[in-house]
mmCIF file of C-alpha atoms in Angstrom:
data_model
loop_
_atom_site.group_PDB
_atom_site.id
_atom_site.type_symbol
_atom_site.label_atom_id
_atom_site.label_comp_id
_atom_site.label_asym_id
_atom_site.label_seq_id
_atom_site.Cartn_x
_atom_site.Cartn_y
_atom_site.Cartn_z
ATOM 1 C CA MET G 1 -31.329 -4.212 -267.759
ATOM 2 C CA LYS G 2 -32.163 -0.591 -267.170
ATOM 3 C CA TYR G 3 -35.286 -1.603 -265.222
ATOM 4 C CA LEU G 4 -33.294 -3.995 -262.952
ATOM 5 C CA PHE G 5 -30.716 -1.243 -262.263
ATOM 6 C CA PHE G 6 -33.564 1.184 -261.415
ATOM 7 C CA LEU G 7 -34.970 -1.289 -258.975
ATOM 8 C CA LEU G 8 -31.672 -1.958 -257.393
ATOM 9 C CA CYS G 9 -31.004 1.720 -256.882
ATOM 10 C CA SER G 10 -34.534 2.298 -255.412
ATOM 11 C CA PHE G 11 -34.049 -0.548 -253.041
ATOM 12 C CA VAL G 12 -30.709 0.785 -251.744
ATOM 13 C CA LEU G 13 -32.135 4.271 -251.300
ATOM 14 C CA LEU G 14 -35.186 3.099 -249.457
ATOM 15 C CA SER G 15 -33.179 0.764 -247.311
ATOM 16 C CA CYS G 16 -30.894 3.667 -246.249
ATOM 17 C CA SER G 17 -33.654 5.756 -244.944
ATOM 18 C CA GLU G 18 -34.788 5.577 -241.423
ATOM 19 C CA PRO G 19 -38.469 5.864 -240.244
ATOM 20 C CA VAL G 20 -39.521 9.151 -238.695
ATOM 21 C CA GLU G 21 -40.664 7.214 -235.509
ATOM 22 C CA ARG G 22 -37.066 5.968 -235.038
ATOM 23 C CA ILE G 23 -35.656 9.448 -235.455
ATOM 24 C CA ASP G 24 -38.168 10.784 -232.867
ATOM 25 C CA GLU G 25 -37.205 8.102 -230.438
ATOM 26 C CA LYS G 26 -33.536 8.954 -230.885
ATOM 27 C CA LEU G 27 -34.184 12.588 -230.446
ATOM 28 C CA SER G 28 -36.287 11.952 -227.250
ATOM 29 C CA ALA G 29 -33.405 9.972 -225.708
ATOM 30 C CA TYR G 30 -30.741 12.425 -226.793
ATOM 31 C CA LEU G 31 -32.719 15.287 -225.323
ATOM 32 C CA GLN G 32 -33.240 13.499 -221.983
ATOM 33 C CA GLU G 33 -29.539 12.840 -221.749
ATOM 34 C CA ASP G 34 -28.701 16.484 -222.439
ATOM 35 C CA LEU G 35 -31.067 17.537 -219.652
ATOM 36 C CA LYS G 36 -29.480 15.130 -217.196
ATOM 37 C CA PHE G 37 -26.008 16.428 -218.146
ATOM 38 C CA MET G 38 -27.000 19.968 -217.807
ATOM 39 C CA THR G 39 -28.437 19.510 -214.387
ATOM 40 C CA ALA G 40 -25.534 17.336 -213.170
ATOM 41 C CA GLU G 41 -23.077 19.935 -214.402
ATOM 42 C CA LEU G 42 -24.885 22.709 -212.607
ATOM 43 C CA LEU G 43 -24.838 20.679 -209.391
ATOM 44 C CA LYS G 44 -21.242 19.797 -209.764
ATOM 45 C CA ASN G 45 -19.990 23.232 -210.468
ATOM 46 C CA ASP G 46 -22.451 25.131 -208.184
ATOM 47 C CA GLY G 47 -23.474 22.620 -205.631
ATOM 48 C CA ASP G 48 -26.767 24.502 -204.992
ATOM 49 C CA ARG G 49 -29.782 22.336 -205.508
ATOM 50 C CA GLU G 50 -31.895 25.275 -204.731
ATOM 51 C CA ALA G 51 -30.981 26.976 -207.963
ATOM 52 C CA LEU G 52 -32.558 24.009 -209.858
ATOM 53 C CA LEU G 53 -36.235 23.693 -210.867
ATOM 54 C CA ASP G 54 -37.824 20.679 -209.121
ATOM 55 C CA SER G 55 -38.490 19.253 -212.476
ATOM 56 C CA PRO G 56 -36.176 20.673 -215.260
ATOM 57 C CA TYR G 57 -37.714 20.388 -218.645
ATOM 58 C CA TYR G 58 -37.356 21.134 -222.367
ATOM 59 C CA VAL G 59 -39.541 22.494 -225.122
ATOM 60 C CA ILE G 60 -39.282 21.524 -228.732
ATOM 61 C CA ARG G 61 -39.743 24.797 -230.479
ATOM 62 C CA ASP G 62 -39.184 23.457 -234.079
ATOM 63 C CA LEU G 63 -38.956 19.983 -235.543
ATOM 64 C CA ARG G 64 -38.687 19.459 -239.197
ATOM 65 C CA TYR G 65 -38.024 16.554 -241.455
ATOM 66 C CA PHE G 66 -36.193 16.892 -244.899
ATOM 67 C CA GLU G 67 -36.827 15.091 -248.146
ATOM 68 C CA GLY G 68 -34.977 15.218 -251.481
ATOM 69 C CA ALA G 69 -31.527 16.331 -251.965
ATOM 70 C CA TYR G 70 -31.131 18.009 -248.539
ATOM 71 C CA ALA G 71 -32.054 14.789 -246.768
ATOM 72 C CA ARG G 72 -29.038 13.105 -248.154
ATOM 73 C CA GLN G 73 -26.926 14.678 -245.627
ATOM 74 C CA TYR G 74 -29.425 15.709 -242.834
ATOM 75 C CA ALA G 75 -32.919 14.103 -242.321
ATOM 76 C CA ALA G 76 -34.257 16.213 -239.565
ATOM 77 C CA TYR G 77 -33.762 19.512 -237.661
ATOM 78 C CA ALA G 78 -34.850 20.354 -234.097
ATOM 79 C CA GLU G 79 -34.642 23.612 -232.044
ATOM 80 C CA VAL G 80 -35.014 23.007 -228.319
ATOM 81 C CA ASP G 81 -35.160 25.276 -225.220
ATOM 82 C CA PHE G 82 -33.982 23.836 -221.862
ATOM 83 C CA PHE G 83 -35.189 25.260 -218.575
ATOM 84 C CA ILE G 84 -33.332 24.359 -215.453
ATOM 85 C CA TYR G 85 -33.071 27.410 -213.336
ATOM 86 C CA LYS G 86 -35.641 28.270 -210.549
ATOM 87 C CA LYS G 87 -34.923 31.978 -209.882
ATOM 88 C CA ILE G 88 -32.662 33.030 -212.884
ATOM 89 C CA PRO G 89 -34.417 34.217 -215.933
ATOM 90 C CA LEU G 90 -32.265 32.106 -218.339
ATOM 91 C CA PHE G 91 -32.726 29.137 -220.510
ATOM 92 C CA GLN G 92 -30.565 27.437 -223.064
ATOM 93 C CA LYS G 93 -31.339 27.072 -226.748
ATOM 94 C CA ARG G 94 -29.887 24.149 -228.543
ATOM 95 C CA LYS G 95 -30.153 23.217 -232.145
ATOM 96 C CA PHE G 96 -29.782 19.695 -233.445
ATOM 97 C CA ARG G 97 -29.586 17.967 -236.937
ATOM 98 C CA TYR G 98 -29.982 14.318 -237.753
ATOM 99 C CA ASP G 99 -27.152 12.950 -239.768
ATOM 100 C CA THR G 100 -28.497 10.669 -242.468
ATOM 101 C CA HIS G 101 -25.274 8.549 -242.934
ATOM 102 C CA GLY G 102 -24.281 8.243 -239.242
ATOM 103 C CA ARG G 103 -27.849 7.889 -238.167
ATOM 104 C CA TYR G 104 -27.373 10.089 -235.068
ATOM 105 C CA TRP G 105 -28.435 13.519 -233.731
ATOM 106 C CA ASP G 106 -25.700 16.113 -233.898
ATOM 107 C CA ARG G 107 -25.883 19.287 -231.630
ATOM 108 C CA TYR G 108 -24.304 22.059 -233.510
ATOM 109 C CA PHE G 109 -25.601 25.206 -231.497
ATOM 110 C CA LYS G 110 -26.106 26.109 -227.900
ATOM 111 C CA LYS G 111 -26.657 29.508 -226.260
ATOM 112 C CA MET G 112 -27.887 30.956 -223.141
ATOM 113 C CA LEU G 113 -30.806 33.403 -223.632
ATOM 114 C CA PHE G 114 -32.920 35.654 -221.416
ATOM 115 C CA ASP G 115 -36.487 34.300 -220.566
ATOM 116 C CA ASN G 116 -39.008 37.101 -221.352
ATOM 117 C CA ASN G 117 -41.814 34.896 -219.920
ATOM 118 C CA PHE G 118 -39.993 34.297 -216.616
ATOM 119 C CA GLN G 119 -42.136 33.980 -213.492
ATOM 120 C CA ARG G 120 -40.262 34.310 -210.271
ATOM 121 C CA LYS G 121 -40.959 31.561 -207.894
ATOM 122 C CA ASP G 122 -40.445 32.701 -204.305
#
């Protein structure tokens, strides 16, 4: 009876986890949407297309997957820098975590920072 209970619990736990590839796909889609939203918001507020990079982009600085007790709440963490400005030495840092129960990425931090590696494009 204990063996059957153990198998049932193991099956439930394994069926609740999501493959890393699926989490990556969701992150990629989420980051693309964030990038589109950021550029659209800048165009709406400023109306200056010249302020935008020809191809705004993001760079994933840190991506971690969790196991064990911590993974019960969050299965992954990502720190991403978004670059959208052409002549302004700023970028936006955003942090995300993957909610295990809801199976979605949650943005919990965003901040504008100075870009030390900025190369002016004139």
